Short mmCIF file of C-alpha atoms and ligand atoms in Angstrom, two decimals:
data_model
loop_
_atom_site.label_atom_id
_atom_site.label_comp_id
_atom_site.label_asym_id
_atom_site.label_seq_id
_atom_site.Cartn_x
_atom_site.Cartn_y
_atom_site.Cartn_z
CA UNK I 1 62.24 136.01 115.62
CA UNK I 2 60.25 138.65 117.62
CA UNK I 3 58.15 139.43 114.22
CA UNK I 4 57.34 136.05 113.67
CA UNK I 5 53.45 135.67 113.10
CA UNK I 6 51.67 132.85 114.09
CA UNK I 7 51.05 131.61 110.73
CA UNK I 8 54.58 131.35 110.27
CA UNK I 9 54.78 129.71 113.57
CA UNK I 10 52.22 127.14 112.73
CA UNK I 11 54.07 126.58 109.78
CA UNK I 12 57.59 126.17 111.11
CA UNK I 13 56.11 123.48 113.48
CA UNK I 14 54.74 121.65 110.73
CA UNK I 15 57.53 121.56 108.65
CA UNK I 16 59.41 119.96 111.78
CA UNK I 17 57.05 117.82 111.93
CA UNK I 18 56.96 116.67 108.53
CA UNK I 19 61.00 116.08 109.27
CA UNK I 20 60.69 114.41 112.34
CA UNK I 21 57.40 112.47 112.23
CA UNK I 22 56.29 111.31 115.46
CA UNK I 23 57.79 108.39 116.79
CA UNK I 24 57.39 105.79 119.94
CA UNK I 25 60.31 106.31 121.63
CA UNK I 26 62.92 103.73 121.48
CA UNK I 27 64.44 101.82 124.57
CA UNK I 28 67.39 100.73 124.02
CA UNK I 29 68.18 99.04 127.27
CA UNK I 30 64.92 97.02 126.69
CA UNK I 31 65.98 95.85 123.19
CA UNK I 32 69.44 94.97 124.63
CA UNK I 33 68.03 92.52 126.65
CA UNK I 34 65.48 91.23 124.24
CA UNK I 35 68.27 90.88 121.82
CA UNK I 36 70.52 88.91 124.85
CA UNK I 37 67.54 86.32 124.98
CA UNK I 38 67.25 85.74 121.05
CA UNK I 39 70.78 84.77 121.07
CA UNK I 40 70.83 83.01 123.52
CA UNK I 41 67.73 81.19 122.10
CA UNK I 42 69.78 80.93 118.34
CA UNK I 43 72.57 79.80 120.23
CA UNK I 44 71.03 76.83 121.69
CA UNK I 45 69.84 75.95 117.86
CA UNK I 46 73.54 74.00 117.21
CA UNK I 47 74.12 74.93 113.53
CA UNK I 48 77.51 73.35 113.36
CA UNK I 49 78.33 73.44 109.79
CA UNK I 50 79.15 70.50 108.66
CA UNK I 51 76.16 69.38 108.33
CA UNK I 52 74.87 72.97 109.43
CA UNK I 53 71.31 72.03 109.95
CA UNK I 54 70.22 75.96 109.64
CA UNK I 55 66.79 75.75 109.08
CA UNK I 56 65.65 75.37 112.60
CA UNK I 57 67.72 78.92 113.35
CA UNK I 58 66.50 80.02 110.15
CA UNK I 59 62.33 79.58 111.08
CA UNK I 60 63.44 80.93 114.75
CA UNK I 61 64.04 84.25 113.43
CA UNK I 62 61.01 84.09 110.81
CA UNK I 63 58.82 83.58 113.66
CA UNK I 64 60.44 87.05 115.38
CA UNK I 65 59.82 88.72 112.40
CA UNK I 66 56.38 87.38 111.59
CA UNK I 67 55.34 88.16 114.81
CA UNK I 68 56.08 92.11 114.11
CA UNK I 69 54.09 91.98 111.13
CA UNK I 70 57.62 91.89 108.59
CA UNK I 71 57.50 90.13 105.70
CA UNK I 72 59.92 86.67 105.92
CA UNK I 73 60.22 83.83 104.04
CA UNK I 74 62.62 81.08 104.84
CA UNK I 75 64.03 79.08 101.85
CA UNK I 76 65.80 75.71 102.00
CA UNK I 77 69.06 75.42 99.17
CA UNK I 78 69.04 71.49 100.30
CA UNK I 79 67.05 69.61 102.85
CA UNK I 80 68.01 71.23 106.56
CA UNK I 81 70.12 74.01 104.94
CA UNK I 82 67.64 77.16 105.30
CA UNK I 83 67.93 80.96 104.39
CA UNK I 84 66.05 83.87 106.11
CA UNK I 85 65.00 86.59 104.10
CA UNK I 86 62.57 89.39 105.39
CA UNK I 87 62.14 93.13 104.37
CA UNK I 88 60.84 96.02 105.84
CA UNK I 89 59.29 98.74 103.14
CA UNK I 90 61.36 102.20 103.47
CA UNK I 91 60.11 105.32 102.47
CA UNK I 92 61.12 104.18 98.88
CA UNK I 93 63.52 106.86 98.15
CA UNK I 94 66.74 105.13 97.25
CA UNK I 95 67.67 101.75 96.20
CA UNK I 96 67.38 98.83 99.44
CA UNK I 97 70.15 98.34 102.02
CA UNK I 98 70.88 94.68 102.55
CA UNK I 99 71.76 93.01 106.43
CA UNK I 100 73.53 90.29 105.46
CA UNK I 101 74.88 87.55 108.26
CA UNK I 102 75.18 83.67 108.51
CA UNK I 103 73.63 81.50 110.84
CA UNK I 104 75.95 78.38 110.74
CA UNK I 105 78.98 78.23 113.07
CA UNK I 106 82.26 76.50 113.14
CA UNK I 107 82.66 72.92 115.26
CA UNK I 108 83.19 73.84 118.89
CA UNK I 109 84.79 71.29 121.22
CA UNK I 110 82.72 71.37 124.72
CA UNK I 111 86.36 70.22 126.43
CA UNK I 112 88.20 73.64 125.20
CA UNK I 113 85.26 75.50 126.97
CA UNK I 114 84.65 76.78 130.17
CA UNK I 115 80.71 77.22 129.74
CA UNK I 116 78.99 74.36 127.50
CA UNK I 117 78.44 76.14 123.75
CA UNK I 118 75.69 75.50 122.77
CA UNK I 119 73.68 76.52 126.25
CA UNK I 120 73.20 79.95 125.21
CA UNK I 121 74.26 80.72 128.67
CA UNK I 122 74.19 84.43 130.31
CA UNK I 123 77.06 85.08 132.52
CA UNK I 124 78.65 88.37 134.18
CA UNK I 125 76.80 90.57 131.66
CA UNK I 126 77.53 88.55 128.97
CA UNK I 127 75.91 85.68 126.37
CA UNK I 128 78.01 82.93 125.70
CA UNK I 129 78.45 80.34 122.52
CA UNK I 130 79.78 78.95 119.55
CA UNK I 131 78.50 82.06 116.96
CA UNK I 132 77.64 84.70 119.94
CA UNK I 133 80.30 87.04 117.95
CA UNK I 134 80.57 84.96 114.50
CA UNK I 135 77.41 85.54 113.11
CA UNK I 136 74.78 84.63 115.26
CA UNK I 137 75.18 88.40 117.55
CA UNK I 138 75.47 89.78 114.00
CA UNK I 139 72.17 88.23 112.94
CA UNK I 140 70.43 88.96 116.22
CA UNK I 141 71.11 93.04 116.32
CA UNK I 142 70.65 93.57 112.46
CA UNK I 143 66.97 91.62 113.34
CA UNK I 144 66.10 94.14 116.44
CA UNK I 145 67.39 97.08 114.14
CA UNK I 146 64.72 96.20 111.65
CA UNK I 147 62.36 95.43 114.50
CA UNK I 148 62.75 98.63 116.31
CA UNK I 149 62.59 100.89 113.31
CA UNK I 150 59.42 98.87 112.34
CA UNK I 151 58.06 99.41 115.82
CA UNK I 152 59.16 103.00 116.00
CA UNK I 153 56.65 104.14 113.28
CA UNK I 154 59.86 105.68 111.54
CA UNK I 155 60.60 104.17 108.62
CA UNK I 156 64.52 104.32 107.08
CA UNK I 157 64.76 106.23 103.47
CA UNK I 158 65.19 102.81 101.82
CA UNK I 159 63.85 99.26 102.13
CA UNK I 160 65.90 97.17 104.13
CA UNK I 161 66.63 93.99 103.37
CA UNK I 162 67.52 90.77 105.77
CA UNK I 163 69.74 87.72 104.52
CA UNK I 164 70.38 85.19 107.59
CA UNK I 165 72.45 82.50 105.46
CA UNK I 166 73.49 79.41 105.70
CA UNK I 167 76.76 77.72 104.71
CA UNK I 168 78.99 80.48 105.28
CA UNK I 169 81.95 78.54 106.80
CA UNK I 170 82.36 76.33 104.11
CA UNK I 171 82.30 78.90 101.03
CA UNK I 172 78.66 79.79 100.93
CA UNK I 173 77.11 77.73 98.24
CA UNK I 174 74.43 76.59 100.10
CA UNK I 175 73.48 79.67 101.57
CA UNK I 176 74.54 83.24 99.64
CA UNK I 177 75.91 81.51 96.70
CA UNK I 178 72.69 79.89 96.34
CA UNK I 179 70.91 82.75 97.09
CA UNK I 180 72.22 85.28 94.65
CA UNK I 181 72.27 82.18 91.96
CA UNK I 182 68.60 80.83 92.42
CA UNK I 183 66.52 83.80 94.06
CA UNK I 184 68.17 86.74 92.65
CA UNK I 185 65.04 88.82 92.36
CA UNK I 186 64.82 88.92 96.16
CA UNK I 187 68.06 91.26 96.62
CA UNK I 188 65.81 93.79 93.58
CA UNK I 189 68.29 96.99 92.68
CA UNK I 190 70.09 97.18 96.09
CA UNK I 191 73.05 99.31 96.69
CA UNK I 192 74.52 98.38 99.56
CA UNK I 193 74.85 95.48 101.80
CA UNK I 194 76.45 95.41 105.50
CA UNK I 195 78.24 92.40 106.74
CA UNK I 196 80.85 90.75 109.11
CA UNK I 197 84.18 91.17 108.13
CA UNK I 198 85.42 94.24 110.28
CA UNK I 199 84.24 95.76 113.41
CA UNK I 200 85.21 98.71 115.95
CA UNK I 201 88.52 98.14 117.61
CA UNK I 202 89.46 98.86 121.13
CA UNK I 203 93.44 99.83 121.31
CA UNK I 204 95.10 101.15 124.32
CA UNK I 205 91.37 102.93 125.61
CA UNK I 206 91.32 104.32 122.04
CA UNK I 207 88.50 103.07 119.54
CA UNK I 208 88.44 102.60 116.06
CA UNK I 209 86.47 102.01 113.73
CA UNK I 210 86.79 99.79 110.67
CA UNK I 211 85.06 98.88 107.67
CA UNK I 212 86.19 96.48 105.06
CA UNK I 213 86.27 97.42 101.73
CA UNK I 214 88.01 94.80 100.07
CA UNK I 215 88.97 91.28 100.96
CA UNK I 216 91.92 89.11 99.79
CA UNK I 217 90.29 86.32 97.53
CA UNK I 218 91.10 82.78 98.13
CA UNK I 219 93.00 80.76 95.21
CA UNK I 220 93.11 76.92 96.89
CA UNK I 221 95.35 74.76 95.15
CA UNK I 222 96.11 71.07 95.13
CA UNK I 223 99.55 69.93 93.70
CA UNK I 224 99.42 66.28 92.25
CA UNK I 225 102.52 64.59 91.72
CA UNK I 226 102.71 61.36 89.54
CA UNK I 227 105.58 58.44 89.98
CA UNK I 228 105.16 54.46 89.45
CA UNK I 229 103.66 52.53 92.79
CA UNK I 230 105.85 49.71 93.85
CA UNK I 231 107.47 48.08 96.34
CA UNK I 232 109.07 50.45 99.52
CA UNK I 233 112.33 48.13 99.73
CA UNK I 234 112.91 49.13 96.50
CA UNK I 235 112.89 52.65 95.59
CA UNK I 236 112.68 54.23 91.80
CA UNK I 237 114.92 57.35 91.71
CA UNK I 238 112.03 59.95 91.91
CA UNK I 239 108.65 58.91 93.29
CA UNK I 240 104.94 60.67 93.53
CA UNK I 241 106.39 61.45 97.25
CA UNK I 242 110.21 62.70 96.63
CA UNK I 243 108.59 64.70 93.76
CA UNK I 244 105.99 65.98 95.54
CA UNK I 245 107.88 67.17 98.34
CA UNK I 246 111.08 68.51 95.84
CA UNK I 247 107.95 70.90 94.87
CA UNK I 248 107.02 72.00 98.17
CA UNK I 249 110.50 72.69 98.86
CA UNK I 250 110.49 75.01 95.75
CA UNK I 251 107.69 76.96 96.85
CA UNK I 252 108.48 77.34 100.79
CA UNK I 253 112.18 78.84 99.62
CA UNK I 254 109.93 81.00 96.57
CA UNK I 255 108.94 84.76 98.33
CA UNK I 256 105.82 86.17 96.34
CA UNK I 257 106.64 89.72 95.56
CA UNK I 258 105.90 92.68 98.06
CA UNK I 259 102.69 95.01 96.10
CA UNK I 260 101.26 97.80 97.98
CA UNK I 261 97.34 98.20 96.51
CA UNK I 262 95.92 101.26 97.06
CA UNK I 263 93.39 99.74 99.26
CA UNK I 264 96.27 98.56 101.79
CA UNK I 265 98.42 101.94 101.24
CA UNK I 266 95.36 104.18 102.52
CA UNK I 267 94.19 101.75 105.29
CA UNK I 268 98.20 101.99 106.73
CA UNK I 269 98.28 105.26 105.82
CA UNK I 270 95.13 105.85 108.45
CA UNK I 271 96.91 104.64 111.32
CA UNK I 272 99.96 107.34 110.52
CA UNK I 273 98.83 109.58 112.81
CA UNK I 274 97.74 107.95 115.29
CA UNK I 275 101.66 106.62 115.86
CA UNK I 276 104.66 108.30 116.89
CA UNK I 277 107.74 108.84 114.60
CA UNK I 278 109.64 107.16 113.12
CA UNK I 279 106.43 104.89 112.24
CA UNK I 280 104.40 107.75 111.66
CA UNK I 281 107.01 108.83 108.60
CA UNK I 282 106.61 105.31 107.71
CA UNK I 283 103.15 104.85 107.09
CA UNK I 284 102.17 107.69 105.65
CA UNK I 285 104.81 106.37 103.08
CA UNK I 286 104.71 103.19 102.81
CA UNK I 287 105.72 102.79 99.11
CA UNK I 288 109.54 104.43 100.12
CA UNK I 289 109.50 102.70 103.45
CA UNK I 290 109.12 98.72 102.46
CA UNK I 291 112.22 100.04 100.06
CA UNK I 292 114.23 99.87 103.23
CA UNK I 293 115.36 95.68 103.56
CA UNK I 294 115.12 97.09 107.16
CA UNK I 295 112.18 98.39 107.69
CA UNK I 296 110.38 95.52 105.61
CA UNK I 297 111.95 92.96 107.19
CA UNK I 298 110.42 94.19 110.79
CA UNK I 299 107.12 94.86 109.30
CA UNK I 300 106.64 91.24 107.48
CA UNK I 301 107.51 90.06 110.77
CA UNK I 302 103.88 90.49 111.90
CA UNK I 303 101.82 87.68 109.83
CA UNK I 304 98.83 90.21 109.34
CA UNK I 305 100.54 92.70 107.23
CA UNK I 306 102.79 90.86 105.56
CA UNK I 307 99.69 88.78 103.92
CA UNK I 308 98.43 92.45 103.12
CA UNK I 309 101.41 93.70 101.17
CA UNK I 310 102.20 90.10 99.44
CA UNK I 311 100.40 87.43 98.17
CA UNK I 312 100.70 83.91 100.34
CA UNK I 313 101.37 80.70 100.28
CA UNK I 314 99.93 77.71 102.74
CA UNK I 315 100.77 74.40 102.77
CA UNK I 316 97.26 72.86 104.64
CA UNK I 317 96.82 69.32 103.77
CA UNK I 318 99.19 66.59 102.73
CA UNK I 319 98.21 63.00 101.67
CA UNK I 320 100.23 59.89 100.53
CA UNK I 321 100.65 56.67 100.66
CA UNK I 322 98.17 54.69 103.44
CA UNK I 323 101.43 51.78 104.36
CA UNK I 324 105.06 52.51 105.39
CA UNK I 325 105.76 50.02 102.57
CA UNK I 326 104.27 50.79 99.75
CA UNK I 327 105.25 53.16 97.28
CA UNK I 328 101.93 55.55 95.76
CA UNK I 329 101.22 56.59 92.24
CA UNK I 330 100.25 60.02 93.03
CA UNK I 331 100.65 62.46 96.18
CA UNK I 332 98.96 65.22 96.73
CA UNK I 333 99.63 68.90 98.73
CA UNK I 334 96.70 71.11 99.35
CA UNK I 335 97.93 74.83 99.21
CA UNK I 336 95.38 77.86 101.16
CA UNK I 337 96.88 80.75 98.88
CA UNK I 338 95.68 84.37 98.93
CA UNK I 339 95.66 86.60 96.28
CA UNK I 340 95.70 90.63 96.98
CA UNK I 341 93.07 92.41 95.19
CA UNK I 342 93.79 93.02 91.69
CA UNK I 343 95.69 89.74 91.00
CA UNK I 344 95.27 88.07 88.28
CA UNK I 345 94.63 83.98 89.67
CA UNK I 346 95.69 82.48 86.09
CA UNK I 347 98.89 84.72 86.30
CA UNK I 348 99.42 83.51 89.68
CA UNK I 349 98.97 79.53 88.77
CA UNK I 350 101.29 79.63 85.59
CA UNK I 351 104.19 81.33 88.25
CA UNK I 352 103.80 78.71 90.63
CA UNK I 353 104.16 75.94 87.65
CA UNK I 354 106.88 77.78 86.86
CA UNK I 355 108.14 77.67 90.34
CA UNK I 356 107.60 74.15 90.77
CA UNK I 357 109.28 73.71 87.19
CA UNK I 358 108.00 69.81 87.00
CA UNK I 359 105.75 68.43 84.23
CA UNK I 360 104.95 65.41 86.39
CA UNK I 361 103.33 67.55 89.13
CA UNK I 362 99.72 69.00 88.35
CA UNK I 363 98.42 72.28 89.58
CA UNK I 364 94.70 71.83 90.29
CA UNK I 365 92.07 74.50 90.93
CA UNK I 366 89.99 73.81 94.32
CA UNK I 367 88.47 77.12 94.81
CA UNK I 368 89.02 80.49 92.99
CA UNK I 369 87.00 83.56 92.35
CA UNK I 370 88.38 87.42 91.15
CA UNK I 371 88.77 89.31 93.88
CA UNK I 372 86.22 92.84 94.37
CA UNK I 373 86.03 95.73 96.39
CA UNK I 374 83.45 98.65 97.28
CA UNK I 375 83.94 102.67 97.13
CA UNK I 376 85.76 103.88 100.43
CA UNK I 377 84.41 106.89 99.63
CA UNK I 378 80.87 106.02 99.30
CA UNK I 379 77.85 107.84 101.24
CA UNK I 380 77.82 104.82 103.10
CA UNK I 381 81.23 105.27 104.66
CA UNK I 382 80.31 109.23 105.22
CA UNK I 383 77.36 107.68 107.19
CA UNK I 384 79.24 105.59 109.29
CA UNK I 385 81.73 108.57 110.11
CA UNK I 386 78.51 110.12 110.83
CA UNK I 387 77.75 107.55 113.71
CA UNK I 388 81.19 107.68 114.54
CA UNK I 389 80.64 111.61 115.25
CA UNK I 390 77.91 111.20 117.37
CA UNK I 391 77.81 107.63 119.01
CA UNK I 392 82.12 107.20 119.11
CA UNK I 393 83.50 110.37 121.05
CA UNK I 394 84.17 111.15 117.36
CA UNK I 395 86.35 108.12 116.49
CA UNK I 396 88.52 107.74 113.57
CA UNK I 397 86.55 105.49 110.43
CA UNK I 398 89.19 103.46 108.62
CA UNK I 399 88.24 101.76 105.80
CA UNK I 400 89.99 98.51 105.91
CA UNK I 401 91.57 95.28 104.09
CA UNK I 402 91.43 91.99 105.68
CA UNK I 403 93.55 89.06 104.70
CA UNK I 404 90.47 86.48 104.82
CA UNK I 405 87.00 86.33 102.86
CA UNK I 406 83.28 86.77 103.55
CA UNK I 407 80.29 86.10 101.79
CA UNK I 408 80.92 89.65 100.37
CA UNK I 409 82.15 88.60 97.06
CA UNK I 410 78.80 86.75 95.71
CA UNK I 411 77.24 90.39 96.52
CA UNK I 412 79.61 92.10 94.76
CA UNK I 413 79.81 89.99 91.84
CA UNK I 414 76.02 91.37 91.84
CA UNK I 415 77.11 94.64 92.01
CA UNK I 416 75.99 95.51 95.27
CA UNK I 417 78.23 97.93 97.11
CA UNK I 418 79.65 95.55 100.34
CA UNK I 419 81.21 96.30 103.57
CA UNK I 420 82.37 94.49 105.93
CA UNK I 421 80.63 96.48 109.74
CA UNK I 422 80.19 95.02 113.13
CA UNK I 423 79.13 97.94 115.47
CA UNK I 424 80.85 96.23 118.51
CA UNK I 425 83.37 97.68 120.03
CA UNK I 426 86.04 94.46 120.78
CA UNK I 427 88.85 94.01 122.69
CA UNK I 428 91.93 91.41 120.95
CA UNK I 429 91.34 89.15 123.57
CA UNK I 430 87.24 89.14 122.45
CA UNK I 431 88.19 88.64 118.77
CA UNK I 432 90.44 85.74 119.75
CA UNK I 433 86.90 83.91 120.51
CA UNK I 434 86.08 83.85 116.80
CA UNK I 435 86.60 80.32 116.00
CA UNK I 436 88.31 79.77 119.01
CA UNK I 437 86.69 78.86 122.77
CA UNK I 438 84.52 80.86 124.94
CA UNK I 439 83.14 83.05 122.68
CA UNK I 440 81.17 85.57 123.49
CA UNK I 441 79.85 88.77 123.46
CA UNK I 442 78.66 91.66 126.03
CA UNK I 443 75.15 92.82 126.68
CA UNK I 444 76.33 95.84 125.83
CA UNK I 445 77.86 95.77 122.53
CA UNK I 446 74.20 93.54 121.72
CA UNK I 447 72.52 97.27 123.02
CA UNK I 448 74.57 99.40 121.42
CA UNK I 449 74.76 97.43 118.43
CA UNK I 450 71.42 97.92 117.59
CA UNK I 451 71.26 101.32 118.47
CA UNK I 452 73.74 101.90 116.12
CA UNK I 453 72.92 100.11 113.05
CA UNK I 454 69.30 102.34 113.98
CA UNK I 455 71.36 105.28 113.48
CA UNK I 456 73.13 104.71 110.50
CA UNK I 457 69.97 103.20 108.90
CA UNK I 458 68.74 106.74 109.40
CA UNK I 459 71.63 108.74 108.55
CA UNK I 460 72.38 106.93 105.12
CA UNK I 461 70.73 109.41 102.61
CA UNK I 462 67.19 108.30 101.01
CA UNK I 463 67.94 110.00 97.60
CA UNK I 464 71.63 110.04 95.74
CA UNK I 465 72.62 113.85 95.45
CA UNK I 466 71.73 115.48 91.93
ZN1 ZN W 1 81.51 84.53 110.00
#
């Protein structure tokens, strides 16, 4: 180093410049609290879905964007139901990133509530309201991320892209469905997209962190059963009812068969050793282990993994006759089934006819789609254990299956690589909020949220290695 000459000097500085170009430093306590206030301000937008009404959220965050200079445009599927898209140019050297969230909310009742939720209200370090964790604090840091990198002169490797959707609650047709069906050439070659689905976990002081890779895929069912109407006085041996229920009967005693997908096996497998033995064994061979009547019996006790190793069965809504005296034609179960990845949904109907073993009962179709799932291995995951590295006291990354479904699928289907990546760091009794009362989430996890979604926009590589 001694025999360096200053032309070599001047020209090492350069080239560290050319890496690190010179940026307005970031303050991240400052963007914590403007984040805070836009969520409180989305919160107050009620976006109840139904109707949703998303449009008015949608044009609050357009007018955040617009007033950075980002290009936004805010498209309505159906009168009231809007969509946020805006983009922020990368340096061009890989294919776009997509934010994804969704800006409608499940019905909150104000009674359930300690703090009214739709007030957007700040308490105790805190924002409160219906969405604050489910999507609306989603929405809110993936927007600052793309603000600060905008105002930090430093732009990511890739253009990133920002979908703020509606409809997500009730399937998504109005909002990503729609999207991906009627404005496809806004999502251009992306490769990957980043959305709710998992987040970081807080267990016992320990984090970790989770990403979904796959999803179980819905296959809702209604079962119609047939029988002549009459008179209740006078019953016919079999009725729409007695059938209908004779089927439901079938399918409660039925057990779908236990199937370990290699998705499930490796996300188990993750936990191994983080668990003492005999569970540690266990995991890390799960195949042998659910072998044991035993050991399967304890771990299907927990509702969570048995829907991962099995497919399920749900018996939601039930309708019949409208009069204690009067017989109906037809009667009708609703059935929230969920298929593992892989499984085949016509092979799955014919074995529940065959269950069910009844002509005069019809198996109807309500909602199905194949189920898809990204790379665990993909850059983007490496990326994320990057962040974990440096932002997580080096926490493990476990790429996960969850037993419900996000808007993921529609972007798959598109063949853009999906995962499923909250950067909050949440406690059980914070996730119970989702859907549930008091929801909220910490002024904190809004800072560091966008900190780290800055960080991982930067460490995902600009160029695919050669
Ligand atoms: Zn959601």
């Amino acid at each position: 180093m001694r025999q360096l000459s200053l032309t070599a000097a001047l020209l090492a500085v350069a080239l560290v410049l050319r890496v690190e170009p010179a940026r307005a430093d970031l303050d991240w306590h400052a963007l914590g609290e403007e984040a805070a206030t836009l969520l409180s301000d989305l919160i107050r937008v009620d976006t109840t879905n139904p109707p949703g009404g998303e449009t008015a959220a949608a044009n609050l965050l357009a007018r955040k964007f617009r007033a950075e200079g980002i290009e936004t445009e805010v498209m309505e599927s159906a009168p009231g139901r809007g969509n946020l898209y805006a983009r922020l140019p990368g340096q061009g050297g890989a294919r776009p990133l997509i934010l994804l969230s969704h800006l409608d909310v499940v019905p909150a009742d104000p009674r359930d509530w300690r703090i009214a939720p739709f007030g957007g209200i700040r308490e105790r370090g805190h924002i409160y309201g219906r969405g604050a964790l489910d999507a609306k604090g989603l929405s809110v840091i993936q927007a600052m991320a793309v603000i600060a990198l905008k105002r930090s002169h430093r732009p990511p490797g890739r253009d990133v892209i920002v979908l703020a959707t509606a409809d997500e609650e009730t399937g998504g047709a109005a909002g990503a469905g729609w999207l991906v069906h009627h404005r496809r050439e806004l999502l251009g070659n992306a490769e990957y997209l980043l959305t709710e689905g998992d987040h970081i976990h807080l267990r016992g002081g320990r984090k970790i962190v989770q990403v979904s890779v796959a999803e179980k895929t819905p296959c809702w069912v209604k079962l119609v059963a047939h029988g002549e109407s009459g008179h209740g006085s006078t019953p016919p041996r079999f009725t729409a009812v007695t059938r209908l229920i004779r089927a439901l009967n079938k399918i409660r005693r039925y057990r779908t068969p236990i199937s370990l997908v290699p998705a499930v096996e490796s996300y188990f497998a993750a936990f191994a050793p983080l668990e003492k033995e005999p569970l540690r064994g266990a995991l890390t061979h799960l195949h042998d282990a659910l072998e044991e009547p035993q050991f399967l019996a304890d771990f299907t006790r927990n509702p969570r993994q048995n829907a991962l190793i099995r497919d399920t069965i749900t018996p939601t809504v039930l309708q019949g006759s409208s009069k204690t005296n009067v017989i109906p034609a037809e009667a009708s179960a609703q059935l929230d089934c969920r298929l593992l990845p892989g499984e085949d949904p016509a092979a799955f109907i014919a074995q529940l006819r065959s269950v069910i073993g009844d002509d005069a009962v019809a198996v109807e179709t309500l909602l199905s789609f194949p189920a898809s799932s990204s790379d665990p291995s993909s850059p983007l995951i490496t990326a994320v254990r990057q962040l974990a590295a440096a932002d997580l006291g080096g926490a493990p990354v476990v790429p996960s299956v969850i037993p419900g479904f996000t808007d993921s699928h529609y972007f798959r289907e598109q063949g853009v690589a999906s995962y499923g990546f909250i950067p909050f760091v949440l406690t059980e009794e914070e996730e119970k909020t989702v859907h549930g009362s008091n929801e909220r989430v910490s002024i904190q996890n809004l800072e560091n949220g966008v900190r780290r979604l800055v960080m991982l926009l930067h460490t995902l590589p600009s160029a695919a290695p050669r």
